Coordinates of C-alpha atoms and ligand atoms in Angstrom, one line a residue:
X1 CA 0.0 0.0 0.0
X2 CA 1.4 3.4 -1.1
X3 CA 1.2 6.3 1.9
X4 CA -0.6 9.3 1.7
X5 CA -0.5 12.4 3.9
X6 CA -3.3 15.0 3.3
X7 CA -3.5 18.2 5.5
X8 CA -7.4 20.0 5.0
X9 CA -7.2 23.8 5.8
X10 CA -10.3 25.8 5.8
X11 CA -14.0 24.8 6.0
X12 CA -16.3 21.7 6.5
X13 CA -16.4 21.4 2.9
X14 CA -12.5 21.0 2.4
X15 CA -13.4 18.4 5.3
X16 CA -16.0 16.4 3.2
X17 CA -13.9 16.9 -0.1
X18 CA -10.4 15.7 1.5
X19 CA -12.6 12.4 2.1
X20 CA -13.7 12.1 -0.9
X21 CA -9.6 12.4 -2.1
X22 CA -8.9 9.5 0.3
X23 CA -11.7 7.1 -0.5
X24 CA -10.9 7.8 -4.4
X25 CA -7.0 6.8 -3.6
X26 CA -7.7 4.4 -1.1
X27 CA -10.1 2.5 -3.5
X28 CA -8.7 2.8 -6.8
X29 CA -4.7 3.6 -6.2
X30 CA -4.3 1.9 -3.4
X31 CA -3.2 4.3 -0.7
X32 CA -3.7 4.3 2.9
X33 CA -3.5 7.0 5.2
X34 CA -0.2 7.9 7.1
X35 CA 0.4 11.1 9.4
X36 CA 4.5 11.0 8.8
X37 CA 4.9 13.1 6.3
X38 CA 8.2 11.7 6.2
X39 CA 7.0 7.8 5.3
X40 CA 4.5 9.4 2.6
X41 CA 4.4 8.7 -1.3
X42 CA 2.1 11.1 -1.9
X43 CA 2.0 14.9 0.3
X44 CA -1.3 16.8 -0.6
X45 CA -2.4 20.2 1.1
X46 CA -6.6 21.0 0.9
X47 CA -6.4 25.0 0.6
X48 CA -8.5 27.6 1.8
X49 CA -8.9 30.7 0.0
X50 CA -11.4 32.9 2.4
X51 CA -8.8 35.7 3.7
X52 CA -5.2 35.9 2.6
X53 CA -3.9 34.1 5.6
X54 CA -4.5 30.6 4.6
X55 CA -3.0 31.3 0.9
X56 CA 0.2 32.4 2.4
X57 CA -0.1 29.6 4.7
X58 CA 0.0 27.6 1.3
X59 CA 3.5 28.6 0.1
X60 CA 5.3 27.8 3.3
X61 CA 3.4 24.4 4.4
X62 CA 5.0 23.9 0.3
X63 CA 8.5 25.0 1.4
X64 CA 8.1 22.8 4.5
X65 CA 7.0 19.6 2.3
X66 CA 9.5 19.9 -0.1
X67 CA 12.2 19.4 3.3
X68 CA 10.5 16.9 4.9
X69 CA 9.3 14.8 1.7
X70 CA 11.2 11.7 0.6
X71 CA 13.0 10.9 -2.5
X72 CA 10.4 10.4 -5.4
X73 CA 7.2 11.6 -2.9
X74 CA 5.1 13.4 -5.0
X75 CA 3.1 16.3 -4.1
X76 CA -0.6 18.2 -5.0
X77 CA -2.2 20.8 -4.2
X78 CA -6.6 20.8 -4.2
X79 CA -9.3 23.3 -2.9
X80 CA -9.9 26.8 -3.2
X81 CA -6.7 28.6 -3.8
X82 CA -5.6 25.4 -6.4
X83 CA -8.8 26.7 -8.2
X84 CA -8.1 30.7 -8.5
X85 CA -4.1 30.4 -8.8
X86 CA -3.8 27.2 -10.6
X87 CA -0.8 27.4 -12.7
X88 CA 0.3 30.3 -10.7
X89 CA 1.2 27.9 -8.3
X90 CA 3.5 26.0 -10.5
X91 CA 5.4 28.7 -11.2
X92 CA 5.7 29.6 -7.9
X93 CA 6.8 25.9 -6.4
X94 CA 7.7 24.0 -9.6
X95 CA 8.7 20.5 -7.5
X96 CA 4.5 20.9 -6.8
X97 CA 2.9 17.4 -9.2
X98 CA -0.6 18.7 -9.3
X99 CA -3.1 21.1 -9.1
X100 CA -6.7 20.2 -8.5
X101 CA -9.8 22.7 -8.3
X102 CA -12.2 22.6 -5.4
X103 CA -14.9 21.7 -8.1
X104 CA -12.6 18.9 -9.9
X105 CA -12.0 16.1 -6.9
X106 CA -13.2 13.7 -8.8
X107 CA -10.5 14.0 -11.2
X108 CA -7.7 13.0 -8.4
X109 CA -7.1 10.0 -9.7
X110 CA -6.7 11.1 -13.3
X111 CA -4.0 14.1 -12.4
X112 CA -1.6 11.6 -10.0
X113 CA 0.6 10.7 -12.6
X114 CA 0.4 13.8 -15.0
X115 CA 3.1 15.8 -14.7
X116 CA 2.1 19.4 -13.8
X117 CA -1.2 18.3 -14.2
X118 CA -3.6 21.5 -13.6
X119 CA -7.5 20.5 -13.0
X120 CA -9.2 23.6 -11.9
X121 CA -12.6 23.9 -14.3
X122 CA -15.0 25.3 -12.2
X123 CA -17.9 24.5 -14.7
X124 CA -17.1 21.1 -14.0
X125 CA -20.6 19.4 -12.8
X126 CA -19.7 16.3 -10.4
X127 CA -23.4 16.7 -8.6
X128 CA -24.3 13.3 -9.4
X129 CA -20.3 11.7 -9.5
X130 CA -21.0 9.1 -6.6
X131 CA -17.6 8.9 -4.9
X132 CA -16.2 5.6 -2.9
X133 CA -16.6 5.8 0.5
X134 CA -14.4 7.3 3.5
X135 CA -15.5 9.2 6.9
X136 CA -13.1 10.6 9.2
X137 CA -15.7 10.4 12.2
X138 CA -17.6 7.3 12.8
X139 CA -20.2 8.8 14.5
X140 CA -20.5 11.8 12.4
X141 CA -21.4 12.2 8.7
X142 CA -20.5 15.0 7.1
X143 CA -22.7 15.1 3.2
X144 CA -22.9 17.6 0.5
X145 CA -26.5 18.3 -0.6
X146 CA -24.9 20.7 -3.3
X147 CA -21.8 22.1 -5.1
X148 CA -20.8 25.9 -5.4
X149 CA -22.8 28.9 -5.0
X150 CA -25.3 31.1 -7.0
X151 CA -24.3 34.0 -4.7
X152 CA -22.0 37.0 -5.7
X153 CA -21.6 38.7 -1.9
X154 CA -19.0 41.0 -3.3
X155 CA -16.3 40.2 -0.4
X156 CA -16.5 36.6 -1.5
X157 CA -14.2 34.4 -3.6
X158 CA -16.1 31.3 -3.2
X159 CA -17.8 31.4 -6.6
X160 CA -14.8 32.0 -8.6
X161 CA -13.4 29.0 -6.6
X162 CA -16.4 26.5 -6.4
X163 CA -18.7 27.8 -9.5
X164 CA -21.7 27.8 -9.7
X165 CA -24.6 26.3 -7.5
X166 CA -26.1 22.8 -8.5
X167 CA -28.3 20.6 -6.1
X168 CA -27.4 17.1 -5.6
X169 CA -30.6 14.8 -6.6
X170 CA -31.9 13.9 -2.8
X171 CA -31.7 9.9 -4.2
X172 CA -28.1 10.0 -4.4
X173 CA -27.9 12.0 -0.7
X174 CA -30.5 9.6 0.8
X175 CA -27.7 6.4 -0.4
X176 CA -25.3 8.2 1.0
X177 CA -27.5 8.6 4.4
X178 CA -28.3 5.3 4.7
X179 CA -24.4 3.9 3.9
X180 CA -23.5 6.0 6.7
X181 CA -26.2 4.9 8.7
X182 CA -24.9 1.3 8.1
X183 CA -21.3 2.5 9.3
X184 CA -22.5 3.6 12.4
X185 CA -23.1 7.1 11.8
X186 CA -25.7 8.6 14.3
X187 CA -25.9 12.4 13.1
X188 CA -25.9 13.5 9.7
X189 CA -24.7 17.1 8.5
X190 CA -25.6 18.0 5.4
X191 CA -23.0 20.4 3.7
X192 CA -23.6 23.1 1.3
X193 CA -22.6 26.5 0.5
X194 CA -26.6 28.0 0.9
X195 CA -28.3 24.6 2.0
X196 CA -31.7 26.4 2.1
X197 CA -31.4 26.9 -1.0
X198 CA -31.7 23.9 -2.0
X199 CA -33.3 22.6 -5.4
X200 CA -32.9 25.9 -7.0
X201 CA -31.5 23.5 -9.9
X202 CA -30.5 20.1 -10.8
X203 CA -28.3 18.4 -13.4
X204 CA -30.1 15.6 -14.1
X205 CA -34.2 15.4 -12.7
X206 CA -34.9 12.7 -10.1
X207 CA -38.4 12.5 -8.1
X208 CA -36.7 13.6 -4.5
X209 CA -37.1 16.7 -2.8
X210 CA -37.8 19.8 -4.3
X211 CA -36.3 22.3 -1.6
X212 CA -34.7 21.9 1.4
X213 CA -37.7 21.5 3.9
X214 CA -38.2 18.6 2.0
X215 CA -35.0 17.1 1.9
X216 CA -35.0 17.4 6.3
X217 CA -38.4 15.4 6.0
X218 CA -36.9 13.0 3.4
X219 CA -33.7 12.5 5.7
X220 CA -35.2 12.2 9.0
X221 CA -37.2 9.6 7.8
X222 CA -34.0 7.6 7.1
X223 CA -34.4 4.6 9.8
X224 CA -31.1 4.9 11.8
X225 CA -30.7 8.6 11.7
X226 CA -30.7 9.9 14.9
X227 CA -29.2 13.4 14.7
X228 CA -29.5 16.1 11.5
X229 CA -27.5 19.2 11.3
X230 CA -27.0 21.2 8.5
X231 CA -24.4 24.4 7.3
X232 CA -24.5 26.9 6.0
X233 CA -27.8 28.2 5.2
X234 CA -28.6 31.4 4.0
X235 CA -30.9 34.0 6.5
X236 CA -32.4 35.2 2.7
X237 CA -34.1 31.7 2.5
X238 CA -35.4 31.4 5.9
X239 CA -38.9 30.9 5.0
X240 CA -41.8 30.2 7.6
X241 CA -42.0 27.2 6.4
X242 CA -38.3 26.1 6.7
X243 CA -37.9 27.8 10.0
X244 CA -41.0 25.4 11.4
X245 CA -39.5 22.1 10.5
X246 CA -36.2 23.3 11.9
X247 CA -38.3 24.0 15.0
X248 CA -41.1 21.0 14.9
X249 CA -38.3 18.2 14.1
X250 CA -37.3 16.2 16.7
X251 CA -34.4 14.8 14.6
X252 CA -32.9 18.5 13.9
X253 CA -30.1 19.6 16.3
X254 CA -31.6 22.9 17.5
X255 CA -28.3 24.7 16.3
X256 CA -28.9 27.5 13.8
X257 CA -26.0 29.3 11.7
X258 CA -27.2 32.7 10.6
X259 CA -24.5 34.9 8.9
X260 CA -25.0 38.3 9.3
X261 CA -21.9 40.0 7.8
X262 CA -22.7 43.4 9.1
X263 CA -25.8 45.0 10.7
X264 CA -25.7 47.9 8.5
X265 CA -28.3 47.7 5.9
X266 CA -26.6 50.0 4.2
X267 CA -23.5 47.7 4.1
X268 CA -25.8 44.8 3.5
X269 CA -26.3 46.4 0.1
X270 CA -22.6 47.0 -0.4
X271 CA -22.4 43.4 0.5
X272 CA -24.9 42.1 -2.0
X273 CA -26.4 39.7 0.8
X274 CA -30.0 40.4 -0.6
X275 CA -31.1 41.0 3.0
X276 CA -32.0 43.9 5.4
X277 CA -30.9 44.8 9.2
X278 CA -34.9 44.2 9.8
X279 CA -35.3 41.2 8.0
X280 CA -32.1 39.4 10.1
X281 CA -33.7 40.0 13.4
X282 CA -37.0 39.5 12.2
X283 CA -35.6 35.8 11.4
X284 CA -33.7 35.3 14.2
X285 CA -36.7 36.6 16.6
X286 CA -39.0 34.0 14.8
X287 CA -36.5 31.4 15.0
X288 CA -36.5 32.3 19.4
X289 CA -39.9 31.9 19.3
X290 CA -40.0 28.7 17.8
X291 CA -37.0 27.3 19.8
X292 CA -36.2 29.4 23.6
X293 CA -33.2 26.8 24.2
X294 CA -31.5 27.3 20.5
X295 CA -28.3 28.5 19.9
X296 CA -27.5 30.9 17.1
X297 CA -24.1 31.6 15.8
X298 CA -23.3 34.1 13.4
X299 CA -20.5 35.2 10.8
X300 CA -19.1 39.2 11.3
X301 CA -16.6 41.0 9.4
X302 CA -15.5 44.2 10.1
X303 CA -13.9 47.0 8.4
X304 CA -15.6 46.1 5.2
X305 CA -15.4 49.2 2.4
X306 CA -17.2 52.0 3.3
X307 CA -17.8 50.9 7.1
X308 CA -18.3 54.2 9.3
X309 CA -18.5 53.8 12.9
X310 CA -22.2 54.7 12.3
X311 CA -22.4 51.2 10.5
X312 CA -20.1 49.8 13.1
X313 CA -22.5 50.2 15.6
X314 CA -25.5 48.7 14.0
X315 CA -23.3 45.6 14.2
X316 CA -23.0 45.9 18.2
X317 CA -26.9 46.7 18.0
X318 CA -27.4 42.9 16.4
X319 CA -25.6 41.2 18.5
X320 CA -27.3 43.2 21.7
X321 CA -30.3 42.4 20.4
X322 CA -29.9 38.3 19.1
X323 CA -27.2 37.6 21.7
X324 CA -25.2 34.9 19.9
X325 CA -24.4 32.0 21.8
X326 CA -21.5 31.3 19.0
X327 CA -19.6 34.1 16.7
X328 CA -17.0 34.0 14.1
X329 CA -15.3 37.3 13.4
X330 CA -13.1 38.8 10.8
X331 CA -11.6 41.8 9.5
X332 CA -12.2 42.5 5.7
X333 CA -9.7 40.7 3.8
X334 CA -9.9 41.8 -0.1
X335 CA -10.1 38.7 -2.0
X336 CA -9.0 38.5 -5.9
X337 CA -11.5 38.7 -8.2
X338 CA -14.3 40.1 -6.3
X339 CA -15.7 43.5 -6.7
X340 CA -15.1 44.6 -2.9
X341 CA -11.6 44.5 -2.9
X342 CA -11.0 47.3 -6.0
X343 CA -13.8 49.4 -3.7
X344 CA -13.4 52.9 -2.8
X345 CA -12.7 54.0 0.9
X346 CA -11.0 51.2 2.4
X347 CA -11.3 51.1 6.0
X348 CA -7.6 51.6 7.9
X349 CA -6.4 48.5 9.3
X350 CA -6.0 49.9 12.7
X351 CA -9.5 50.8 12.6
X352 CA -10.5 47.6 11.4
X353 CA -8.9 45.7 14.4
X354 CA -9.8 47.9 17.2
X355 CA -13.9 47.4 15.9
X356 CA -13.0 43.6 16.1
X357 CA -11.8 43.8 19.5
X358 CA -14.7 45.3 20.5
X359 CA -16.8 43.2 18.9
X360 CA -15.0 40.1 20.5
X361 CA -14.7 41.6 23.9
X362 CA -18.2 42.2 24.2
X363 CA -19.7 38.2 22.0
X364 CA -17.7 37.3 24.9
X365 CA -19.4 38.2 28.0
X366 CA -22.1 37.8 25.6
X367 CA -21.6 34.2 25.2
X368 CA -20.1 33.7 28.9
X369 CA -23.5 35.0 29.9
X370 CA -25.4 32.2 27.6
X371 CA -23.1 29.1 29.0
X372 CA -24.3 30.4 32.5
X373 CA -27.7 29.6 31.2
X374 CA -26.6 26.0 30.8
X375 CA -26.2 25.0 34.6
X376 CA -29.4 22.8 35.4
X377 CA -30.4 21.9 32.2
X378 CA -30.4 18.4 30.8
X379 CA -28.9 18.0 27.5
X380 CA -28.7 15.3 25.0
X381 CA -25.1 14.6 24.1
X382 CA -23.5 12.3 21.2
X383 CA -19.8 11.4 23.0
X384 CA -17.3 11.1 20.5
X385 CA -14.0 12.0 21.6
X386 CA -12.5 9.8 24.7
X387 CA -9.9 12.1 26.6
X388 CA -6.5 11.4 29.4
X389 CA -8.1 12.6 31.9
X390 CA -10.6 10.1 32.6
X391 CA -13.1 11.9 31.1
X392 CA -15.3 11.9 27.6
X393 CA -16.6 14.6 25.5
X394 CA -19.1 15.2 23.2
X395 CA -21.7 17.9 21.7
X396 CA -25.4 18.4 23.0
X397 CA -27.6 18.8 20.7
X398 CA -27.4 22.8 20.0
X399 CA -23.8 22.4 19.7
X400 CA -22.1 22.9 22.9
X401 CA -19.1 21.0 24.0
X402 CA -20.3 18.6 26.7
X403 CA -17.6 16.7 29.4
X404 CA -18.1 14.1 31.8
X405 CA -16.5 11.5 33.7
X406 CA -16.1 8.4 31.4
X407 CA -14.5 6.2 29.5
X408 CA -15.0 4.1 25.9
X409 CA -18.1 2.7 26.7
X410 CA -19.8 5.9 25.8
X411 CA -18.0 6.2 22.3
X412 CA -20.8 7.1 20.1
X413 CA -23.6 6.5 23.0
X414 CA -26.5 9.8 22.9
X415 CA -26.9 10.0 26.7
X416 CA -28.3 12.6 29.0
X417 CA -26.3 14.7 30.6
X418 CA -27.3 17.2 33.6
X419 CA -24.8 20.2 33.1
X420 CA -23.3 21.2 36.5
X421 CA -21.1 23.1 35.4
X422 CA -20.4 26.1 32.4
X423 CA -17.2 28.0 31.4
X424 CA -16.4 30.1 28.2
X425 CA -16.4 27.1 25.4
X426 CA -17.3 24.4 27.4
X427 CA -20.2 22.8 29.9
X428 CA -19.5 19.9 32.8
X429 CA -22.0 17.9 33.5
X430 CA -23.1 14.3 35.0
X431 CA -24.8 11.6 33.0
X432 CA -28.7 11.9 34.4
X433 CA -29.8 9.0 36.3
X434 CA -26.4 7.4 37.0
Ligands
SF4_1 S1 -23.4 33.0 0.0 FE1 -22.1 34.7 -0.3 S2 -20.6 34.4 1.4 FE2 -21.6 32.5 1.2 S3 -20.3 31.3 -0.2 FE3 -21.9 32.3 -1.5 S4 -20.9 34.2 -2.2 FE4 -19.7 33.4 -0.4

């Protein structure tokens, strides 16, 4: 068996497409997983392409590879940033094999042995490819319900890296449930750049679900299934009718992402995110009616173009007013081919990061406040991950990160757990009735 080493940067997507590399090579080439770098025939890096960070990151895990490789390794390079620099990166680190698009991982066994080999087409349709099988978590299933997005937010280079947006027939992600089911998964997490928007359109016509309220009824229905969570949807799609299966379904996590971006309508626009200041809170109001004990998290970025402090604080007002129990944060980070970055009136960096240390500072008593919330309450957790101390972790059902006192036994068991306990990113607790 040859070796393969594969590092995934970036989003659950990478995650779910870095599997789908390792099933394809495991099945059809032969490989087998290794984490020495320095025993491995093959070195492949899974690149993010959000904010500049992880691109440089690319060019010096490279430099590091081409150290630590041995004689004859050969290395690739997938995801977003092989997609919107493709040859670029050949130039830049010749002894680099391959280069494979975020929309082309179906292709990974076709580029191995091509040398210089670029595969970056984002037109590329694999929506129905049905790849082998491989799943990094046995409890845990992570499946796309779609490829790329139909979006243009102008901050956002995910379209120009992923293309554009094309449902997966629910047929073909109802086999891929129930396989996981029959490897022991429990929850299922169904991937996708705007999952509520799903079945906007198809490739090829199958008689599934229609839109994505359907496809939660078609999975839940999946015998087995015992768990459904879903990212990321879109708060434009949040329809009634969505919003009440997320609430009336006993098999969805009560988790909710809802990316705001900024709380500025006026922004919003800038933004293109098709949505208002109003409509956000109207959404995420509904979605505390429907469900007291969910937990919301929310995407932020600061410092976007044009961003006064006026705007500024209409992002503070949000978060006031929807508390998130979870938030990622960001400063603007112009991205290559997207309409933001050539804006006028950048915003100073310095600016930028003192409004994201506000922001943070404040989420964080924010969300300290929520985990107090916690103590009392009698959660349903999935254990997954076994730990030194004599102790077992695992997440309730709105997400949190659950420990108790245990041991192996309670690998993959969904127990209740009284939580006695809550700091910043994590709860304590006691399985109930032991
Ligand atoms: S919805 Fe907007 S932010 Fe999300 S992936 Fe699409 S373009 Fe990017």
């Amino acid at each position: 068996m040859k070796k393969l080493y594969i590092e995934t940067l970036g989003c659950a997507m990478n995650v779910r497409d870095s599997e789908h590399i390792i099933a394809e090579l495991n099945k059809k080439e032969n490989y087998t997983l290794t984490d020495n770098i320095k025993e491995a025939d093959l070195i492949i890096i899974n690149t993010c392409s959000v904010r500049e960070k992880p691109v440089s990151k690319l060019f010096s895990e490279l430099g590091s590879f081409k150290i630590k490789k041995k004689d004859g390794a050969k290395i690739g390079v997938a995801g977003c940033t092989a997609s919107h620099l493709g040859k670029e990166i050949i130039k830049r680190a010749p002894y680099v094999d391959f280069v494979i698009g975020a929309r082309n991982v179906s292709k990974i066994t076709e580029v191995l042995d091509k040398k210089h080999a670029i595969e970056i087409d984002t037109s590329y349709d694999e929506s129905t490819y049905e790849f082998e099988d491989y799943r990094s978590s046995k409890y845990k299933a992570l499946i796309n319900i779609s490829i790329g997005c139909d979006k243009s937010c102008s901050f956002c280079i995910v379209p120009v890296t992923r293309g554009e947006e094309i449902s997966i027939p629910s047929s073909l992600i109802i086999n891929e449930v129930k396989r996981a089911v029959k490897n022991g998964a429990k929850e299922i997490v169904l991937l996708g750049q705007n999952v509520n928007n799903y079945g906007r359109r198809f490739s090829t016509n199958d008689n599934g679900a229609k839109n994505f309220t359907q496809l939660l009824k078609e999975v839940s229905k999946v015998e087995g299934v015992e768990r459904i969570r879903f990212q990321s949807p879109h708060p434009l799609h949040m329809d009634d009718e969505f919003l009440e299966e997320f609430a009336n379904n006993p098999k969805i996590c009560k988790q909710i992402h809802v990316p705001l971006q900024s709380g500025s309508t006026k922004l919003l626009k800038e933004m293109k995110r098709g949505y208002s200041k109003e409509w956000f809170l109207n959404r995420c109001n509904k979605i505390r009616e429907l469900v007291p004990d969910v937990a919301i998290s929310t995407d932020i970025i600061v410092g976007f173009p044009g961003e006064s402090e006026e705007d500024f604080k209409e992002t503070m007002d949000v978060l006031e007013k929807v508390r998130f129990d979870t938030l990622f944060s960001f400063k603007y980070s112009p991205r290559p081919h997207t309409p933001a970055a050539s804006y006028p009136n950048q915003v100073p960096s310095e600016i930028a990061s003192r409004r994201l240390s506000t922001l943070q500072e404040r989420h964080k008593e924010i969300q300290f406040e929520q985990m107090q919330k916690q103590v009392g309450r009698v959660v349903k957790v999935l254990f997954e991950d076994l730990r030194s101390d004599g102790k077992i972790a695992g997440r309730a059902d709105d997400g949190r990160l659950v420990v108790v006192k245990g041991s192996e036994e309670l690998l993959g068991e969904i127990k209740d757990v009284k939580i006695t306990k809550a700091y910043l990113t994590q709860l304590e607790g006691e399985i109930s009735g032991v």
